[in-house]
Amino acid sequence: GEDVEQSLFLSVREGDSSVINCTYTDSSSTYLYWYKQEPGAGLQLLTYIFSNMDMKQDQRLTVLLNKKDKHLSLRIADTQTGDSAIYFCAEWNQAGTALIFGKGTTLSVSS
Amino acid sequence: GAGVSQSPSNKVTEKGKDVELRCDPISGHTALYWYRQSLGQGLEFLIYFQGNSAPDKSGLPSDRFSAERTGGSVSTLTIQRTQQEDSAVYLCASSLGEVSVGETQYFGPGTRLLVL
C-alpha cells in the first residue's frame, strides 16, 4: 500500500539551511506536498511540486524531487526561529480521494 | 476570504458519550475531507465527500464513527459511545473538487477531542 516516510526530528541553528527528507511509495503520484503545522494550529500548505518537475523554488523554500528514488526534500534557506514547526510530506492515495501523510518532521531552530 | 472553520475547537467528554464535530468548508468547495491526528499515528484519513455523497469512507475506524454532509456545505462527524482511544485532533479540509488529484486541500484548525 501507499506509505510516506520522514525522519522525526531535525535541529538547526538560526541562519543555517534546513533539509527535510521524505520518501514515498506510489510512483504514479502526480503531486507531492509539503505542509507546515505550528503548535496548536492546523495544517498550512507550504508548497507542492508536480511530478514532471525536478525542482521548485519559492523564496526561501526549495523542493527537490527524485522520481527514480521516490525521494522528496524540502530545503529552507536562512532558517529562522519562526520556522520551528512540524513539517509533513504528503501524496495522494491511488484512488485520488485522500492525502497520505508522513508522520511529520519536527524542526527545532535555536538562536 | 474565510478559510475552513471547525467547531468546537476543544471538546472534553466522558467515555461512552456521543460527540458531534462540525466543519464549515471554504465557500464553493465541493470536496471535503476528515482526518484524525493522534500522537504516534500521524495524520489518518477518515472520509471524503464529493458534494453530499461519500465515495470513500474507508478510513472510518469503526461503526461508531459516521459523517454526513448536507447542502454540499457543512459536514458533521459523529462519534458514538466514545472511547479513550478516540482522543485526537480531528482535522477537516476542503478543496474545489473539480478534479481530485492535484487539487490543493485547505485545512481547518481542528477540534481537539479528549475522552476521559
Short mmCIF file of C-alpha atoms in Angstrom, two decimals:
data_model
loop_
_atom_site.label_atom_id
_atom_site.label_comp_id
_atom_site.label_asym_id
_atom_site.label_seq_id
_atom_site.Cartn_x
_atom_site.Cartn_y
_atom_site.Cartn_z
CA GLY A 1 0.00 0.00 0.00
CA GLU A 2 0.94 3.64 -0.11
CA ASP A 3 3.34 4.89 2.54
CA VAL A 4 5.22 8.11 3.23
CA GLU A 5 8.29 8.13 5.47
CA GLN A 6 10.05 11.03 7.12
CA SER A 7 12.69 11.43 9.78
CA LEU A 8 11.08 12.59 13.02
CA PHE A 9 13.39 15.36 14.25
CA LEU A 10 15.75 17.98 12.89
CA SER A 11 17.60 20.57 14.93
CA VAL A 12 19.41 23.53 13.34
CA ARG A 13 20.81 26.88 14.33
CA GLU A 14 19.25 30.13 13.19
CA GLY A 15 20.66 31.22 9.84
CA ASP A 16 21.62 27.70 8.75
CA SER A 17 19.84 25.78 6.00
CA SER A 18 17.42 23.01 6.94
CA VAL A 19 16.81 19.99 4.76
CA ILE A 20 13.82 17.77 5.50
CA ASN A 21 13.64 14.49 3.63
CA CYS A 22 10.74 12.27 2.63
CA THR A 23 10.32 9.02 0.74
CA TYR A 24 7.08 7.84 -0.82
CA THR A 25 5.91 4.63 -2.41
CA ASP A 26 3.37 5.44 -5.11
CA SER A 27 5.29 6.03 -8.34
CA SER A 28 2.11 7.30 -10.01
CA SER A 29 1.87 10.27 -7.65
CA THR A 30 1.29 13.36 -9.73
CA TYR A 31 1.57 15.97 -7.00
CA LEU A 32 3.57 15.94 -3.79
CA TYR A 33 3.04 18.40 -0.99
CA TRP A 34 4.73 19.96 2.00
CA TYR A 35 2.53 21.20 4.84
CA LYS A 36 3.59 23.08 7.97
CA GLN A 37 1.93 22.78 11.36
CA GLU A 38 2.75 25.26 14.10
CA PRO A 39 1.97 24.39 17.74
CA GLY A 40 -1.77 24.30 18.36
CA ALA A 41 -2.59 25.21 14.77
CA GLY A 42 -3.96 23.45 11.71
CA LEU A 43 -2.02 22.46 8.61
CA GLN A 44 -0.78 25.19 6.33
CA LEU A 45 0.15 24.35 2.73
CA LEU A 46 3.74 25.42 2.19
CA THR A 47 4.41 24.30 -1.35
CA TYR A 48 3.84 21.48 -3.80
CA ILE A 49 5.60 20.02 -6.80
CA PHE A 50 4.26 18.35 -9.92
CA SER A 51 5.84 15.00 -10.72
CA ASN A 52 7.31 16.13 -14.05
CA MET A 53 9.47 18.68 -12.23
CA ASP A 54 12.82 18.07 -10.56
CA MET A 55 12.94 21.26 -8.58
CA LYS A 56 10.72 24.10 -7.48
CA GLN A 57 11.91 27.24 -5.74
CA ASP A 58 9.70 29.60 -3.80
CA GLN A 59 11.56 32.33 -1.88
CA ARG A 60 13.46 30.57 0.94
CA LEU A 61 11.96 27.17 0.06
CA THR A 62 13.43 24.73 -2.45
CA VAL A 63 11.75 21.42 -3.21
CA LEU A 64 13.76 18.68 -4.90
CA LEU A 65 12.13 15.60 -6.40
CA ASN A 66 13.95 12.43 -7.39
CA LYS A 67 11.27 10.28 -9.05
CA LYS A 68 13.59 7.37 -9.65
CA ASP A 69 14.33 7.02 -5.93
CA LYS A 70 10.88 8.32 -4.87
CA HIS A 71 12.62 10.90 -2.70
CA LEU A 72 11.38 14.39 -1.94
CA SER A 73 13.18 17.05 0.06
CA LEU A 74 12.38 20.49 1.39
CA ARG A 75 15.22 22.94 1.90
CA ILE A 76 14.66 26.06 3.97
CA ALA A 77 17.38 28.65 3.48
CA ASP A 78 18.38 31.03 6.29
CA THR A 79 16.22 29.18 8.82
CA GLN A 80 14.53 31.41 11.39
CA THR A 81 13.10 30.64 14.83
CA GLY A 82 9.66 31.21 13.30
CA ASP A 83 10.26 28.20 11.08
CA SER A 84 10.10 25.92 14.13
CA ALA A 85 7.15 23.63 13.44
CA ILE A 86 6.23 20.16 12.26
CA TYR A 87 6.62 19.62 8.51
CA PHE A 88 4.54 16.99 6.74
CA CYS A 89 5.19 15.44 3.37
CA ALA A 90 2.06 14.15 1.56
CA GLU A 91 0.98 12.37 -1.60
CA TRP A 92 -2.42 11.42 -2.97
CA ASN A 93 -3.69 7.90 -2.47
CA GLN A 94 -4.22 5.79 -5.57
CA ALA A 95 -7.97 6.36 -5.51
CA GLY A 96 -7.40 10.11 -5.53
CA THR A 97 -9.69 10.53 -2.54
CA ALA A 98 -7.30 11.48 0.24
CA LEU A 99 -3.80 12.64 1.04
CA ILE A 100 -1.40 10.24 2.70
CA PHE A 101 0.86 11.99 5.15
CA GLY A 102 4.18 11.13 6.68
CA LYS A 103 4.38 11.25 10.48
CA GLY A 104 5.95 14.70 10.29
CA THR A 105 9.42 16.10 10.96
CA THR A 106 9.73 18.36 13.99
CA LEU A 107 12.10 21.20 13.12
CA SER A 108 13.68 22.94 16.08
CA VAL A 109 15.56 26.17 15.40
CA SER A 110 17.85 27.54 18.10
CA SER A 111 19.17 31.09 18.23
CA GLY B 1 -11.96 35.16 2.24
CA ALA B 2 -12.80 32.85 5.12
CA GLY B 3 -10.95 29.60 5.43
CA VAL B 4 -12.15 26.24 6.70
CA SER B 5 -13.68 26.58 10.14
CA GLN B 6 -14.31 23.88 12.72
CA SER B 7 -16.21 23.77 15.96
CA PRO B 8 -15.79 23.27 18.79
CA SER B 9 -12.09 23.98 18.96
CA ASN B 10 -11.82 21.80 22.07
CA LYS B 11 -14.11 19.11 23.44
CA VAL B 12 -13.78 17.13 26.64
CA THR B 13 -16.21 14.28 27.10
CA GLU B 14 -16.71 11.23 29.24
CA LYS B 15 -16.19 7.74 27.94
CA GLY B 16 -19.40 6.37 26.47
CA LYS B 17 -20.91 9.72 25.48
CA ASP B 18 -21.60 10.76 21.87
CA VAL B 19 -19.90 13.78 20.30
CA GLU B 20 -20.53 15.82 17.16
CA LEU B 21 -17.80 17.76 15.41
CA ARG B 22 -18.60 20.36 12.80
CA CYS B 23 -16.76 21.53 9.70
CA ASP B 24 -17.61 24.52 7.55
CA PRO B 25 -15.61 24.34 4.30
CA ILE B 26 -14.47 27.19 2.11
CA SER B 27 -17.40 28.56 0.14
CA GLY B 28 -17.64 26.92 -3.27
CA HIS B 29 -15.50 23.91 -2.36
CA THR B 30 -17.35 20.73 -3.27
CA ALA B 31 -14.81 18.26 -1.85
CA LEU B 32 -14.48 17.81 1.92
CA TYR B 33 -12.19 15.51 3.88
CA TRP B 34 -11.92 14.45 7.51
CA TYR B 35 -8.61 13.37 9.01
CA ARG B 36 -7.56 12.36 12.53
CA GLN B 37 -4.23 13.28 14.08
CA SER B 38 -3.21 11.13 17.05
CA LEU B 39 0.04 11.02 18.98
CA GLY B 40 2.25 8.41 17.40
CA GLN B 41 -0.13 7.78 14.49
CA GLY B 42 0.34 10.88 12.42
CA LEU B 43 -2.49 12.00 10.18
CA GLU B 44 -5.04 9.37 9.19
CA PHE B 45 -7.68 9.78 6.53
CA LEU B 46 -11.24 9.14 7.73
CA ILE B 47 -13.74 10.05 4.99
CA TYR B 48 -14.07 12.01 1.74
CA PHE B 49 -17.17 13.80 0.49
CA GLN B 50 -17.86 14.98 -3.02
CA GLY B 51 -20.94 17.12 -2.70
CA ASN B 52 -23.26 15.33 -0.29
CA SER B 53 -22.10 11.82 -1.10
CA ALA B 54 -19.16 9.99 0.44
CA PRO B 55 -17.39 7.92 -2.23
CA ASP B 56 -14.66 6.92 0.20
CA LYS B 57 -15.42 6.03 3.83
CA SER B 58 -12.58 3.55 4.06
CA GLY B 59 -10.75 5.40 6.82
CA LEU B 60 -13.54 5.34 9.40
CA PRO B 61 -12.08 3.18 12.19
CA SER B 62 -15.31 1.58 13.41
CA ASP B 63 -19.07 1.74 13.05
CA ARG B 64 -19.13 4.17 16.00
CA PHE B 65 -17.90 6.79 13.54
CA SER B 66 -20.21 8.38 10.99
CA ALA B 67 -20.30 11.58 9.00
CA GLU B 68 -22.79 13.44 6.93
CA ARG B 69 -22.82 16.47 4.72
CA THR B 70 -25.93 18.42 3.84
CA GLY B 71 -26.45 21.05 1.19
CA GLY B 72 -22.99 20.37 -0.18
CA SER B 73 -21.53 22.53 2.55
CA VAL B 74 -21.32 21.88 6.31
CA SER B 75 -20.27 18.44 7.48
CA THR B 76 -20.73 16.77 10.85
CA LEU B 77 -18.56 13.93 12.15
CA THR B 78 -20.29 11.94 14.89
CA ILE B 79 -18.56 9.57 17.27
CA GLN B 80 -20.91 7.39 19.30
CA ARG B 81 -20.04 5.78 22.62
CA THR B 82 -16.65 7.48 22.71
CA GLN B 83 -13.60 5.56 23.90
CA GLN B 84 -10.35 6.91 25.28
CA GLU B 85 -8.52 5.89 22.11
CA ASP B 86 -10.74 8.34 20.19
CA SER B 87 -8.84 11.21 21.83
CA ALA B 88 -7.14 13.07 18.98
CA VAL B 89 -7.25 16.20 16.89
CA TYR B 90 -9.88 15.91 14.17
CA LEU B 91 -8.99 17.93 11.10
CA CYS B 92 -11.24 18.91 8.25
CA ALA B 93 -10.06 20.02 4.81
CA SER B 94 -11.77 21.17 1.65
CA SER B 95 -10.81 21.58 -2.00
CA LEU B 96 -12.55 22.86 -5.12
CA GLY B 97 -13.42 19.32 -6.13
CA GLU B 98 -13.23 19.77 -9.89
CA VAL B 99 -10.52 17.14 -10.11
CA SER B 100 -9.37 15.17 -7.11
CA VAL B 101 -5.71 14.51 -7.69
CA GLY B 102 -3.63 17.62 -7.87
CA GLU B 103 -6.05 19.88 -6.08
CA THR B 104 -4.87 21.71 -3.03
CA GLN B 105 -6.54 20.80 0.25
CA TYR B 106 -7.04 23.62 2.73
CA PHE B 107 -7.21 22.62 6.36
CA GLY B 108 -9.16 23.95 9.29
CA PRO B 109 -7.64 24.47 12.76
CA GLY B 110 -9.01 21.18 14.06
CA THR B 111 -11.08 20.04 17.02
CA ARG B 112 -9.13 18.65 19.95
CA LEU B 113 -11.13 15.82 21.48
CA LEU B 114 -10.27 14.42 24.88
CA VAL B 115 -12.19 11.42 26.16
CA LEU B 116 -11.84 10.89 29.89
#
